[in-house]
Amino acid sequence: MKRQTLRKIYTFLTGFFCIGLICYLFFGDRLNSLFFGSANVEPYSAFYAEVKSGKVESVTINGDSLSYKKKGTDGTFATENPESPLLKEFLLQNDVKVTVQRDGLEIVSIILDIFFYIIFFGAIIFVFRKFISPNTFKVVHKTGVKFSDVVGMESLKKDMTQVMDIMNHPAEYAKRGIRMPKGILLEGEPGNGKTLFAKALAGEARVNFIPAKATDFESMFMAIGPMKVKLLFRKARRSAPCIVFIDEFDGIGTRRNYSGSAIETENTRIVTALLNELDGFENTKGVLVLAATNSISALDEALVRPGRFDARVSVPYPDENARKELIKMYTKDKKLTNDCSLELLAEKFKGFSCAKIESVLNRSQLLASQEKRTEVSLTDINVAIKEQSGAK
């Protein structure tokens, strides 16, 4: 059977079931009367007198009517339900067996209540699983990136060598009165390889790596952001030795503003949670926080003071040697014309970030392909540079 046919059959059966349920709930009594005959209707006064005299054996309370059986008779009788709160007590005092049946509207109300609670609690579970799930921040055991994969940054690599050793042997350095820095700020323009360097540091040190970014802490619900901060650092402690990398740090670590707005209040709570977590680090725990930002001046002063983020490292644009290495890397699978010398391209790409160099070379290859050429010319590269710079 085709899936479309099965869907039609399923829709028909569901509709038929719903119609049948509605008919039973709202018209059950009338259908019973139609097919099985109606009960003998008596006035309530006669029913009351018969109960008092002990002639009634059992009563079924069903919405706005009462159906009952008399002792020594086979027929069923009915009367109006006065809906008195003392009716059931009166019947039980006169040794009458009482059965209460829920009417259609009451059953529908109960079903709707159950449905509401299922949706309500389901939404709560979904929100917590979505926004503060234990899997929000994944622990990467092997990044697969080493310093050899990072072009340039030789000075930075050298500075991090001892930090890696402290991270792997924190107790030994603690005996000598040396503690590992709790945090290192990587400042630089976008596209210069801050994220790649953080991965390479974790790979070189052979420690766990937990990546995060500012948007991971944002939420439409208040107080979720601080809870995520606690979750992140709890995972880091359990996974030590570990590097926590927070990208776009200026998105959550900005100066606190007590203006009273909901956004500023949430930001203040996130910054406070970060401060508490950084202050809660012990020197021998082997957890290092790397935070990448485009502007340290935008960060809250309490975050960047010594004892929290101890080191500030600038990630500059690639120098000439680094640009040459990047050009070699990004043109490995490309053919360039003879006028595209390495020295000339390195000069043209002066002041370009790593990402921008890759983008220009990729665009130039596309331009050559559009004209059915296999080689990238200097003209293609110049056009791509103009496009990247926004020039016409």
CSV table of C-alpha atoms in Angstrom, one decimal:
chain,number,residue,atom,x,y,z
A,1,MET,CA,0.0,0.0,0.0
A,2,LYS,CA,1.2,3.5,-0.8
A,3,ARG,CA,2.0,5.8,2.0
A,4,GLN,CA,-0.7,8.3,0.8
A,5,THR,CA,-3.4,5.6,0.9
A,6,LEU,CA,-2.4,4.5,4.4
A,7,ARG,CA,-2.6,8.2,5.5
A,8,LYS,CA,-6.1,8.5,4.1
A,9,ILE,CA,-7.2,5.3,5.9
A,10,TYR,CA,-5.7,6.5,9.1
A,11,THR,CA,-7.4,9.9,8.8
A,12,PHE,CA,-10.8,8.2,8.1
A,13,LEU,CA,-10.5,5.9,11.1
A,14,THR,CA,-9.4,8.7,13.4
A,15,GLY,CA,-12.3,10.8,12.3
A,16,PHE,CA,-14.8,7.9,12.6
A,17,PHE,CA,-13.5,7.2,16.1
A,18,CYS,CA,-13.8,10.9,17.2
A,19,ILE,CA,-17.4,11.1,15.8
A,20,GLY,CA,-18.3,7.9,17.6
A,21,LEU,CA,-16.8,9.1,20.9
A,22,ILE,CA,-18.7,12.4,20.6
A,23,CYS,CA,-22.0,10.6,19.9
A,24,TYR,CA,-21.5,8.3,22.8
A,25,LEU,CA,-20.6,11.1,25.3
A,26,PHE,CA,-23.4,13.5,24.3
A,27,PHE,CA,-26.1,11.2,22.9
A,28,GLY,CA,-25.5,8.0,24.7
A,29,ASP,CA,-28.7,8.1,26.8
A,30,ARG,CA,-30.8,8.9,23.8
A,31,LEU,CA,-29.3,6.1,21.8
A,32,ASN,CA,-29.9,3.6,24.6
A,33,SER,CA,-33.5,4.8,24.8
A,34,LEU,CA,-33.8,4.4,21.0
A,35,PHE,CA,-32.4,0.8,20.8
A,36,PHE,CA,-33.2,-0.6,24.2
A,37,GLY,CA,-36.3,1.2,25.2
A,38,SER,CA,-36.9,4.0,27.6
A,39,ALA,CA,-37.2,3.7,31.4
A,40,ASN,CA,-40.5,4.3,33.3
A,41,VAL,CA,-40.4,8.0,34.4
A,42,GLU,CA,-41.8,8.8,37.8
A,43,PRO,CA,-42.0,12.1,39.7
A,44,TYR,CA,-39.3,12.8,42.2
A,45,SER,CA,-41.8,12.9,45.1
A,46,ALA,CA,-42.8,9.3,44.3
A,47,PHE,CA,-39.1,8.2,44.1
A,48,TYR,CA,-38.4,10.0,47.5
A,49,ALA,CA,-41.3,8.2,49.2
A,50,GLU,CA,-40.2,4.8,47.8
A,51,VAL,CA,-36.7,5.3,49.1
A,52,LYS,CA,-38.0,6.3,52.6
A,53,SER,CA,-40.2,3.1,52.6
A,54,GLY,CA,-37.3,0.9,51.6
A,55,LYS,CA,-38.7,-0.1,48.2
A,56,VAL,CA,-35.7,1.1,46.2
A,57,GLU,CA,-32.8,-1.4,45.7
A,58,SER,CA,-30.2,0.6,43.7
A,59,VAL,CA,-29.8,4.1,42.1
A,60,THR,CA,-27.6,5.3,39.3
A,61,ILE,CA,-26.9,9.0,39.3
A,62,ASN,CA,-26.3,10.1,35.7
A,63,GLY,CA,-26.0,13.8,35.1
A,64,ASP,CA,-29.4,15.5,35.4
A,65,SER,CA,-31.4,12.2,35.8
A,66,LEU,CA,-31.6,9.3,38.3
A,67,SER,CA,-32.3,5.7,37.2
A,68,TYR,CA,-33.3,3.2,39.8
A,69,LYS,CA,-34.5,-0.3,40.4
A,70,LYS,CA,-37.2,-1.3,42.8
A,71,LYS,CA,-37.0,-4.4,45.0
A,72,GLY,CA,-38.9,-7.4,43.5
A,73,THR,CA,-39.3,-5.8,40.0
A,74,ASP,CA,-37.3,-6.2,36.8
A,75,GLY,CA,-38.0,-2.8,35.2
A,76,THR,CA,-35.9,0.3,35.4
A,77,PHE,CA,-37.4,3.6,36.5
A,78,ALA,CA,-36.2,7.1,36.1
A,79,THR,CA,-36.7,10.5,37.7
A,80,GLU,CA,-35.2,14.0,37.7
A,81,ASN,CA,-32.0,14.6,39.6
A,82,PRO,CA,-32.4,17.5,42.1
A,83,GLU,CA,-28.6,17.8,42.3
A,84,SER,CA,-28.7,18.1,46.0
A,85,PRO,CA,-25.4,17.7,47.9
A,86,LEU,CA,-27.3,15.6,50.5
A,87,LEU,CA,-28.9,13.1,48.0
A,88,LYS,CA,-26.2,10.5,48.1
A,89,GLU,CA,-26.1,10.6,51.9
A,90,PHE,CA,-29.9,10.2,52.0
A,91,LEU,CA,-29.8,7.2,49.7
A,92,LEU,CA,-27.0,5.5,51.7
A,93,GLN,CA,-28.8,6.0,55.0
A,94,ASN,CA,-31.8,4.1,53.5
A,95,ASP,CA,-29.6,1.1,52.4
A,96,VAL,CA,-29.7,2.0,48.7
A,97,LYS,CA,-26.8,0.9,46.5
A,98,VAL,CA,-25.5,4.1,44.7
A,99,THR,CA,-23.6,4.3,41.5
A,100,VAL,CA,-22.4,7.6,40.1
A,101,GLN,CA,-21.8,7.8,36.3
A,102,ARG,CA,-20.0,10.7,34.8
A,103,ASP,CA,-21.8,12.6,32.0
A,104,GLY,CA,-20.3,13.4,28.6
A,105,LEU,CA,-19.3,16.9,29.4
A,106,GLU,CA,-17.5,15.9,32.6
A,107,ILE,CA,-15.6,13.2,30.7
A,108,VAL,CA,-14.6,15.7,28.0
A,109,SER,CA,-13.5,18.1,30.7
A,110,ILE,CA,-11.3,15.5,32.3
A,111,ILE,CA,-9.8,14.5,29.0
A,112,LEU,CA,-9.1,18.1,28.2
A,113,ASP,CA,-7.5,18.6,31.6
A,114,ILE,CA,-5.2,15.6,31.1
A,115,PHE,CA,-4.3,16.8,27.6
A,116,PHE,CA,-3.5,20.2,29.0
A,117,TYR,CA,-1.2,18.8,31.7
A,118,ILE,CA,0.5,16.6,29.2
A,119,ILE,CA,1.2,19.6,27.0
A,120,PHE,CA,2.2,21.8,29.9
A,121,PHE,CA,4.7,19.3,31.5
A,122,GLY,CA,5.9,18.2,28.0
A,123,ALA,CA,6.7,21.9,27.2
A,124,ILE,CA,8.7,22.2,30.5
A,125,ILE,CA,10.6,19.1,29.8
A,126,PHE,CA,11.3,20.2,26.2
A,127,VAL,CA,12.5,23.6,27.4
A,128,PHE,CA,14.9,22.1,29.9
A,129,ARG,CA,16.2,19.5,27.5
A,130,LYS,CA,16.6,22.2,24.8
A,131,PHE,CA,18.2,25.0,26.8
A,132,ILE,CA,20.0,23.3,29.7
A,133,SER,CA,20.4,19.8,28.4
A,134,PRO,CA,23.5,17.9,29.7
A,135,ASN,CA,24.5,17.7,26.0
A,136,THR,CA,24.5,21.5,25.5
A,137,PHE,CA,28.3,21.6,25.8
A,138,LYS,CA,30.1,18.7,24.2
A,139,VAL,CA,33.5,17.5,25.5
A,140,VAL,CA,35.9,16.9,22.6
A,141,HIS,CA,38.5,14.4,23.6
A,142,LYS,CA,40.6,14.8,20.5
A,143,THR,CA,40.5,17.9,18.4
A,144,GLY,CA,42.7,16.5,15.7
A,145,VAL,CA,44.5,19.9,15.4
A,146,LYS,CA,48.1,20.5,16.4
A,147,PHE,CA,50.4,23.6,16.3
A,148,SER,CA,51.7,22.4,12.9
A,149,ASP,CA,48.3,23.0,11.5
A,150,VAL,CA,48.3,26.7,12.6
A,151,VAL,CA,50.2,29.0,10.3
A,152,GLY,CA,52.2,31.7,12.1
A,153,MET,CA,51.7,32.7,15.8
A,154,GLU,CA,55.1,31.3,16.6
A,155,SER,CA,55.5,33.6,19.7
A,156,LEU,CA,52.1,32.6,21.0
A,157,LYS,CA,52.9,28.9,20.5
A,158,LYS,CA,56.1,29.3,22.5
A,159,ASP,CA,54.3,31.1,25.4
A,160,MET,CA,51.7,28.3,25.6
A,161,THR,CA,54.3,25.5,25.9
A,162,GLN,CA,54.8,26.0,29.6
A,163,VAL,CA,51.1,26.5,30.2
A,164,MET,CA,50.5,23.1,28.6
A,165,ASP,CA,53.0,21.5,30.9
A,166,ILE,CA,51.4,23.1,34.0
A,167,MET,CA,48.0,21.9,32.8
A,168,ASN,CA,49.2,18.3,32.7
A,169,HIS,CA,51.2,18.5,35.9
A,170,PRO,CA,49.4,21.1,38.1
A,171,ALA,CA,50.3,19.5,41.5
A,172,GLU,CA,54.1,19.4,40.7
A,173,TYR,CA,54.1,23.1,39.8
A,174,ALA,CA,51.9,23.9,42.9
A,175,LYS,CA,54.7,22.5,45.1
A,176,ARG,CA,57.0,25.1,43.6
A,177,GLY,CA,54.5,27.9,44.2
A,178,ILE,CA,53.5,28.2,40.5
A,179,ARG,CA,49.9,28.0,39.6
A,180,MET,CA,48.3,27.7,36.2
A,181,PRO,CA,46.6,30.9,34.9
A,182,LYS,CA,42.8,30.5,35.3
A,183,GLY,CA,42.1,32.3,32.0
A,184,ILE,CA,43.7,33.7,28.9
A,185,LEU,CA,42.1,36.3,26.7
A,186,LEU,CA,42.8,36.0,23.0
A,187,GLU,CA,42.2,39.4,21.4
A,188,GLY,CA,42.2,40.0,17.7
A,189,GLU,CA,40.1,40.7,14.6
A,190,PRO,CA,37.7,38.0,13.3
A,191,GLY,CA,39.2,35.5,11.0
A,192,ASN,CA,42.7,35.4,12.3
A,193,GLY,CA,42.6,31.9,13.7
A,194,LYS,CA,41.7,32.3,17.4
A,195,THR,CA,39.4,29.3,17.4
A,196,LEU,CA,41.9,27.2,15.4
A,197,PHE,CA,44.6,28.1,17.9
A,198,ALA,CA,42.5,27.1,20.9
A,199,LYS,CA,41.8,23.7,19.2
A,200,ALA,CA,45.5,23.3,18.4
A,201,LEU,CA,46.5,24.1,22.0
A,202,ALA,CA,44.1,21.4,23.3
A,203,GLY,CA,45.4,18.9,20.7
A,204,GLU,CA,49.0,19.7,21.5
A,205,ALA,CA,48.5,19.4,25.2
A,206,ARG,CA,46.4,16.2,24.7
A,207,VAL,CA,43.7,17.4,27.0
A,208,ASN,CA,39.9,17.6,26.7
A,209,PHE,CA,38.3,20.6,24.8
A,210,ILE,CA,34.9,22.1,25.4
A,211,PRO,CA,33.9,24.8,22.8
A,212,ALA,CA,31.2,27.4,23.5
A,213,LYS,CA,30.1,30.7,22.1
A,214,ALA,CA,28.2,33.6,23.4
A,215,THR,CA,24.9,32.6,21.7
A,216,ASP,CA,25.0,29.3,23.7
A,217,PHE,CA,24.2,31.2,26.8
A,218,GLU,CA,21.3,33.3,25.3
A,219,SER,CA,17.8,32.2,26.1
A,220,MET,CA,14.2,33.5,25.8
A,221,PHE,CA,13.8,32.5,29.5
A,222,MET,CA,15.4,34.4,32.4
A,223,ALA,CA,18.1,32.7,34.5
A,224,ILE,CA,18.8,30.0,31.9
A,225,GLY,CA,22.1,31.8,30.9
A,226,PRO,CA,23.6,31.6,34.5
A,227,MET,CA,22.5,27.9,34.7
A,228,LYS,CA,24.3,27.2,31.5
A,229,VAL,CA,27.5,28.8,32.8
A,230,LYS,CA,27.4,26.5,35.9
A,231,LEU,CA,26.8,23.5,33.6
A,232,LEU,CA,29.8,24.4,31.4
A,233,PHE,CA,32.2,24.7,34.3
A,234,ARG,CA,30.8,21.7,36.1
A,235,LYS,CA,31.6,19.7,33.0
A,236,ALA,CA,35.1,21.2,32.7
A,237,ARG,CA,35.9,20.2,36.3
A,238,ARG,CA,34.8,16.6,35.6
A,239,SER,CA,36.8,16.5,32.4
A,240,ALA,CA,40.0,18.0,33.8
A,241,PRO,CA,42.6,18.5,32.5
A,242,CYS,CA,40.5,20.5,30.1
A,243,ILE,CA,40.4,23.7,28.0
A,244,VAL,CA,37.2,25.7,27.9
A,245,PHE,CA,37.0,27.9,24.9
A,246,ILE,CA,34.4,30.7,24.8
A,247,ASP,CA,34.2,32.4,21.5
A,248,GLU,CA,32.6,35.9,21.0
A,249,PHE,CA,33.3,36.5,24.7
A,250,ASP,CA,32.3,40.1,24.5
A,251,GLY,CA,28.8,38.9,23.7
A,252,ILE,CA,28.3,37.8,27.3
A,253,GLY,CA,31.1,39.4,29.3
A,254,THR,CA,30.3,43.0,28.6
A,255,ARG,CA,30.3,45.7,31.3
A,256,ARG,CA,27.4,45.2,33.7
A,257,ASN,CA,24.6,47.8,33.4
A,258,TYR,CA,22.1,48.1,36.2
A,259,SER,CA,19.5,49.9,34.1
A,260,GLY,CA,16.8,47.4,35.2
A,261,SER,CA,15.9,46.1,31.7
A,262,ALA,CA,15.4,42.3,31.3
A,263,ILE,CA,18.3,42.0,28.9
A,264,GLU,CA,20.7,43.9,31.1
A,265,THR,CA,19.6,42.0,34.2
A,266,GLU,CA,20.2,38.6,32.4
A,267,ASN,CA,23.7,39.9,31.2
A,268,THR,CA,24.5,40.9,34.8
A,269,ARG,CA,23.6,37.5,36.1
A,270,ILE,CA,25.7,35.7,33.4
A,271,VAL,CA,28.7,37.9,34.3
A,272,THR,CA,28.2,37.3,38.0
A,273,ALA,CA,28.0,33.5,37.4
A,274,LEU,CA,31.2,33.7,35.3
A,275,LEU,CA,33.0,35.5,38.2
A,276,ASN,CA,31.8,33.0,40.7
A,277,GLU,CA,33.0,30.0,38.6
A,278,LEU,CA,36.4,31.6,38.0
A,279,ASP,CA,36.9,32.3,41.7
A,280,GLY,CA,35.9,28.8,42.5
A,281,PHE,CA,38.8,27.3,40.6
A,282,GLU,CA,41.5,25.6,42.5
A,283,ASN,CA,45.1,25.8,41.3
A,284,THR,CA,45.5,22.1,41.0
A,285,LYS,CA,42.3,21.4,39.0
A,286,GLY,CA,43.9,21.6,35.6
A,287,VAL,CA,41.1,23.7,33.9
A,288,LEU,CA,42.1,26.5,31.6
A,289,VAL,CA,39.6,29.1,30.2
A,290,LEU,CA,40.4,30.6,26.8
A,291,ALA,CA,38.2,33.4,25.7
A,292,ALA,CA,38.3,35.0,22.3
A,293,THR,CA,37.2,38.6,21.9
A,294,ASN,CA,37.4,41.4,19.4
A,295,SER,CA,37.8,44.1,22.0
A,296,ILE,CA,39.0,43.6,25.6
A,297,SER,CA,37.9,47.2,26.4
A,298,ALA,CA,34.3,46.1,26.1
A,299,LEU,CA,34.6,43.5,28.8
A,300,ASP,CA,33.6,43.9,32.4
A,301,GLU,CA,36.5,45.1,34.5
A,302,ALA,CA,35.9,42.4,37.2
A,303,LEU,CA,36.4,39.7,34.6
A,304,VAL,CA,39.7,40.9,33.2
A,305,ARG,CA,41.4,41.7,36.5
A,306,PRO,CA,44.5,39.5,37.5
A,307,GLY,CA,43.5,36.3,39.2
A,308,ARG,CA,40.7,35.6,36.7
A,309,PHE,CA,42.0,36.2,33.2
A,310,ASP,CA,45.7,36.5,34.0
A,311,ALA,CA,47.1,36.8,30.5
A,312,ARG,CA,46.1,38.9,27.5
A,313,VAL,CA,47.4,37.7,24.2
A,314,SER,CA,47.0,39.6,20.9
A,315,VAL,CA,46.4,37.5,17.8
A,316,PRO,CA,47.6,39.8,15.0
A,317,TYR,CA,47.1,39.6,11.2
A,318,PRO,CA,49.5,37.2,9.6
A,319,ASP,CA,53.0,38.5,8.8
A,320,GLU,CA,54.7,38.1,5.5
A,321,ASN,CA,56.0,34.6,6.2
A,322,ALA,CA,52.7,33.5,7.5
A,323,ARG,CA,50.9,34.9,4.4
A,324,LYS,CA,53.2,33.0,2.2
A,325,GLU,CA,52.4,29.8,4.1
A,326,LEU,CA,48.7,30.5,3.9
A,327,ILE,CA,48.9,31.1,0.1
A,328,LYS,CA,50.7,27.8,-0.3
A,329,MET,CA,48.0,26.0,1.8
A,330,TYR,CA,45.0,27.6,0.0
A,331,THR,CA,46.4,27.2,-3.5
A,332,LYS,CA,47.5,23.6,-3.1
A,333,ASP,CA,44.6,22.4,-5.4
A,334,LYS,CA,44.6,25.5,-7.6
A,335,LYS,CA,46.6,26.4,-10.7
A,336,LEU,CA,47.9,30.0,-10.8
A,337,THR,CA,49.3,31.8,-13.8
A,338,ASN,CA,53.0,32.8,-13.9
A,339,ASP,CA,52.3,36.4,-13.0
A,340,CYS,CA,50.9,35.3,-9.6
A,341,SER,CA,54.2,34.9,-7.7
A,342,LEU,CA,54.2,34.1,-4.0
A,343,GLU,CA,56.0,37.4,-3.1
A,344,LEU,CA,53.5,39.5,-5.1
A,345,LEU,CA,50.4,37.8,-3.6
A,346,ALA,CA,51.9,38.1,-0.1
A,347,GLU,CA,52.3,41.8,-0.6
A,348,LYS,CA,48.8,42.2,-2.0
A,349,PHE,CA,47.3,40.3,1.0
A,350,LYS,CA,49.1,42.6,3.5
A,351,GLY,CA,46.6,43.4,6.4
A,352,PHE,CA,44.3,40.5,5.4
A,353,SER,CA,43.1,38.0,7.9
A,354,CYS,CA,43.6,34.3,7.4
A,355,ALA,CA,39.9,33.9,6.5
A,356,LYS,CA,39.9,36.8,4.1
A,357,ILE,CA,42.9,35.4,2.2
A,358,GLU,CA,41.2,32.0,1.8
A,359,SER,CA,38.0,33.8,0.7
A,360,VAL,CA,39.8,35.9,-2.0
A,361,LEU,CA,41.6,32.9,-3.4
A,362,ASN,CA,38.4,30.8,-3.5
A,363,ARG,CA,36.5,33.7,-5.2
A,364,SER,CA,39.2,34.1,-7.8
A,365,GLN,CA,39.0,30.4,-8.6
A,366,LEU,CA,35.2,30.8,-9.1
A,367,LEU,CA,35.8,33.7,-11.4
A,368,ALA,CA,38.2,31.7,-13.5
A,369,SER,CA,35.8,28.8,-13.7
A,370,GLN,CA,33.0,31.0,-14.9
A,371,GLU,CA,35.2,31.8,-17.9
A,372,LYS,CA,36.0,28.1,-18.4
A,373,ARG,CA,39.7,28.7,-17.5
A,374,THR,CA,41.7,26.2,-15.5
A,375,GLU,CA,44.2,28.7,-14.2
A,376,VAL,CA,43.6,31.6,-11.8
A,377,SER,CA,45.1,34.9,-13.2
A,378,LEU,CA,46.2,38.0,-11.3
A,379,THR,CA,43.2,39.8,-12.8
A,380,ASP,CA,40.9,37.3,-11.1
A,381,ILE,CA,42.6,37.9,-7.8
A,382,ASN,CA,42.4,41.7,-8.2
A,383,VAL,CA,38.7,41.5,-8.9
A,384,ALA,CA,38.2,39.2,-5.9
A,385,ILE,CA,40.1,41.7,-3.7
A,386,LYS,CA,38.0,44.6,-4.9
A,387,GLU,CA,34.8,42.6,-4.1
A,388,GLN,CA,36.0,41.8,-0.6
A,389,SER,CA,36.9,45.4,0.0
A,390,GLY,CA,33.5,46.6,-1.3
A,391,ALA,CA,35.1,48.6,-4.1
A,392,LYS,CA,33.4,48.9,-7.5
